[in-house]
Amino acid sequence: MSLIPSFFGSRRTNIFDPFSLDVWDPFKDFPFPSSSLTTQSPETSAFVNTRIDWKETPEAHVFKADLPGLKKEEVKVEIEDDRVLQISGERNMEKEDKNDTWHRVERSSGKFMRRFRLPENVKMDQVKASMENGVLTVTVPKEEVKKPDVKPIEISG
């Protein structure tokens, strides 16, 4: 058994090999909702794995999340402990197909939550959030940092 995995050779399926490319999931065949991430629709899976961009400008911290198909009522923006910004959301989808001989209802759901600890120089009482075309934008303004007064000191000598 080699200690270096072979990515170009044959696929190994040895359960005793720590570098085996096949991962065994003991809960794969159980009907638990948490283990069914691979059976979710691509839309729900993308929603659960929502990425949020954090950009710092001279005036503010700006957070942007791409949430297509989500309404602003399904998204929460909260401040915890005076310094933690929490963005969360939940989506429930139901697709129904009917025919003369059969009736099918397909349901999927997904949740996401991201937390960000903000720096000391922000105005927590002026946080603004807006949602437009499926993009959530949260703006946290910065406090103006006063530059210290510098007085020249004459050097004698």
Short mmCIF file of C-alpha atoms in Angstrom, two decimals:
data_model
loop_
_atom_site.label_atom_id
_atom_site.label_comp_id
_atom_site.label_asym_id
_atom_site.label_seq_id
_atom_site.Cartn_x
_atom_site.Cartn_y
_atom_site.Cartn_z
CA MET A 1 0.00 0.00 0.00
CA SER A 2 1.43 3.33 -1.08
CA LEU A 3 1.36 6.40 1.13
CA ILE A 4 0.97 8.66 -1.90
CA PRO A 5 -2.39 8.43 -3.68
CA SER A 6 -2.43 7.73 -7.37
CA PHE A 7 -4.63 10.29 -9.07
CA PHE A 8 -3.76 9.16 -12.57
CA GLY A 9 -3.80 5.42 -12.13
CA SER A 10 -6.59 3.04 -11.26
CA ARG A 11 -9.27 3.96 -8.73
CA ARG A 12 -8.73 2.17 -5.48
CA THR A 13 -11.56 1.10 -3.20
CA ASN A 14 -9.65 -0.35 -0.27
CA ILE A 15 -11.39 0.54 3.03
CA PHE A 16 -8.06 0.24 4.89
CA ASP A 17 -6.32 2.73 2.61
CA PRO A 18 -6.62 6.29 4.03
CA PHE A 19 -6.05 7.73 0.53
CA SER A 20 -8.76 5.70 -1.16
CA LEU A 21 -10.81 7.80 -3.56
CA ASP A 22 -14.14 6.17 -2.64
CA VAL A 23 -15.65 7.44 0.60
CA TRP A 24 -18.01 5.11 2.42
CA ASP A 25 -21.14 6.73 3.81
CA PRO A 26 -22.67 4.44 6.47
CA PHE A 27 -25.95 6.40 6.41
CA LYS A 28 -26.31 6.43 2.62
CA ASP A 29 -29.34 4.09 2.53
CA PHE A 30 -31.17 5.49 5.56
CA PRO A 31 -34.10 7.87 4.97
CA PHE A 32 -32.69 10.70 7.10
CA PRO A 33 -33.21 14.19 5.68
CA SER A 34 -29.69 15.25 6.68
CA SER A 35 -28.07 12.48 4.66
CA SER A 36 -30.07 13.23 1.52
CA LEU A 37 -28.04 16.23 0.37
CA THR A 38 -27.15 14.42 -2.83
CA THR A 39 -30.83 13.82 -3.65
CA GLN A 40 -31.85 17.46 -3.34
CA SER A 41 -32.67 19.49 -6.37
CA PRO A 42 -29.80 21.56 -7.78
CA GLU A 43 -31.66 24.77 -6.88
CA THR A 44 -32.00 23.76 -3.22
CA SER A 45 -28.42 22.54 -3.04
CA ALA A 46 -27.13 25.83 -4.43
CA PHE A 47 -29.30 27.72 -1.96
CA VAL A 48 -28.00 25.74 1.04
CA ASN A 49 -24.42 26.45 -0.09
CA THR A 50 -25.04 30.19 -0.51
CA ARG A 51 -21.86 32.22 -0.62
CA ILE A 52 -21.74 35.77 0.64
CA ASP A 53 -19.17 38.32 -0.53
CA TRP A 54 -17.79 40.79 2.04
CA LYS A 55 -16.17 43.91 0.58
CA GLU A 56 -14.67 46.72 2.63
CA THR A 57 -14.82 50.22 1.17
CA PRO A 58 -13.50 53.42 2.79
CA GLU A 59 -17.07 54.27 3.92
CA ALA A 60 -18.62 50.88 4.79
CA HIS A 61 -18.55 47.09 4.89
CA VAL A 62 -20.76 45.71 2.08
CA PHE A 63 -22.14 42.14 2.08
CA LYS A 64 -23.70 40.69 -1.09
CA ALA A 65 -25.54 37.37 -1.39
CA ASP A 66 -26.98 35.94 -4.60
CA LEU A 67 -30.38 34.44 -3.69
CA PRO A 68 -32.30 33.86 -6.94
CA GLY A 69 -35.99 33.17 -6.59
CA LEU A 70 -36.09 34.15 -2.93
CA LYS A 71 -38.45 36.83 -1.60
CA LYS A 72 -37.30 39.39 0.94
CA GLU A 73 -39.80 37.92 3.44
CA GLU A 74 -37.83 34.64 3.35
CA VAL A 75 -34.53 36.31 4.37
CA LYS A 76 -33.52 37.53 7.83
CA VAL A 77 -30.77 40.02 8.60
CA GLU A 78 -30.03 40.31 12.33
CA ILE A 79 -27.46 41.81 14.67
CA GLU A 80 -26.35 39.63 17.60
CA ASP A 81 -24.22 40.65 20.58
CA ASP A 82 -23.75 44.16 19.09
CA ARG A 83 -20.97 42.95 16.74
CA VAL A 84 -22.22 39.85 14.90
CA LEU A 85 -24.12 40.19 11.62
CA GLN A 86 -26.28 37.15 10.90
CA ILE A 87 -27.83 36.53 7.47
CA SER A 88 -30.19 33.56 7.16
CA GLY A 89 -32.95 32.28 4.93
CA GLU A 90 -35.21 29.37 4.16
CA ARG A 91 -36.73 28.12 0.93
CA ASN A 92 -39.54 25.60 0.54
CA MET A 93 -40.41 24.45 -2.95
CA GLU A 94 -43.25 22.24 -4.13
CA LYS A 95 -43.69 20.96 -7.68
CA GLU A 96 -46.90 19.19 -8.62
CA ASP A 97 -47.61 17.16 -11.77
CA LYS A 98 -51.05 15.76 -12.54
CA ASN A 99 -52.25 13.48 -15.24
CA ASP A 100 -55.35 11.35 -15.83
CA THR A 101 -53.55 8.29 -14.49
CA TRP A 102 -51.11 9.66 -11.89
CA HIS A 103 -50.45 12.50 -9.48
CA ARG A 104 -46.97 13.46 -8.26
CA VAL A 105 -45.89 16.06 -5.71
CA GLU A 106 -42.20 16.79 -5.24
CA ARG A 107 -41.06 18.87 -2.26
CA SER A 108 -37.67 20.25 -1.34
CA SER A 109 -36.44 22.67 1.27
CA GLY A 110 -33.21 24.27 2.32
CA LYS A 111 -31.84 26.67 4.92
CA PHE A 112 -28.69 28.71 5.17
CA MET A 113 -27.12 30.88 7.85
CA ARG A 114 -23.90 32.88 7.80
CA ARG A 115 -22.41 34.92 10.65
CA PHE A 116 -19.81 37.65 10.46
CA ARG A 117 -18.02 39.26 13.42
CA LEU A 118 -17.70 42.92 12.57
CA PRO A 119 -14.79 45.19 13.56
CA GLU A 120 -15.06 47.85 16.24
CA ASN A 121 -15.25 50.83 13.86
CA VAL A 122 -18.81 50.26 12.53
CA LYS A 123 -22.09 52.06 13.14
CA MET A 124 -24.35 49.18 14.15
CA ASP A 125 -27.38 51.45 14.48
CA GLN A 126 -27.19 52.43 10.77
CA VAL A 127 -27.14 48.99 9.10
CA LYS A 128 -29.18 48.92 5.88
CA ALA A 129 -30.35 45.92 3.86
CA SER A 130 -31.98 45.81 0.43
CA MET A 131 -32.99 43.06 -1.97
CA GLU A 132 -33.13 43.62 -5.71
CA ASN A 133 -33.33 41.03 -8.51
CA GLY A 134 -32.44 38.20 -6.12
CA VAL A 135 -29.33 39.92 -4.73
CA LEU A 136 -29.28 40.82 -1.04
CA THR A 137 -27.05 43.79 -0.18
CA VAL A 138 -26.27 44.64 3.46
CA THR A 139 -24.34 47.87 4.12
CA VAL A 140 -22.70 48.50 7.50
CA PRO A 141 -21.31 52.07 7.62
CA LYS A 142 -17.96 52.75 9.26
CA GLU A 143 -17.32 55.36 11.92
CA GLU A 144 -15.01 58.10 10.80
CA VAL A 145 -11.63 57.63 12.35
CA LYS A 146 -10.17 60.87 13.59
CA LYS A 147 -6.61 61.40 12.63
CA PRO A 148 -4.58 62.49 15.62
CA ASP A 149 -3.31 66.04 15.66
CA VAL A 150 0.39 66.09 14.93
CA LYS A 151 2.41 68.94 16.31
CA PRO A 152 6.00 69.33 15.21
CA ILE A 153 8.47 69.49 18.04
CA GLU A 154 11.54 71.57 17.55
CA ILE A 155 14.76 69.69 18.17
CA SER A 156 17.34 71.68 20.01
CA GLY A 157 20.92 70.99 19.93
#
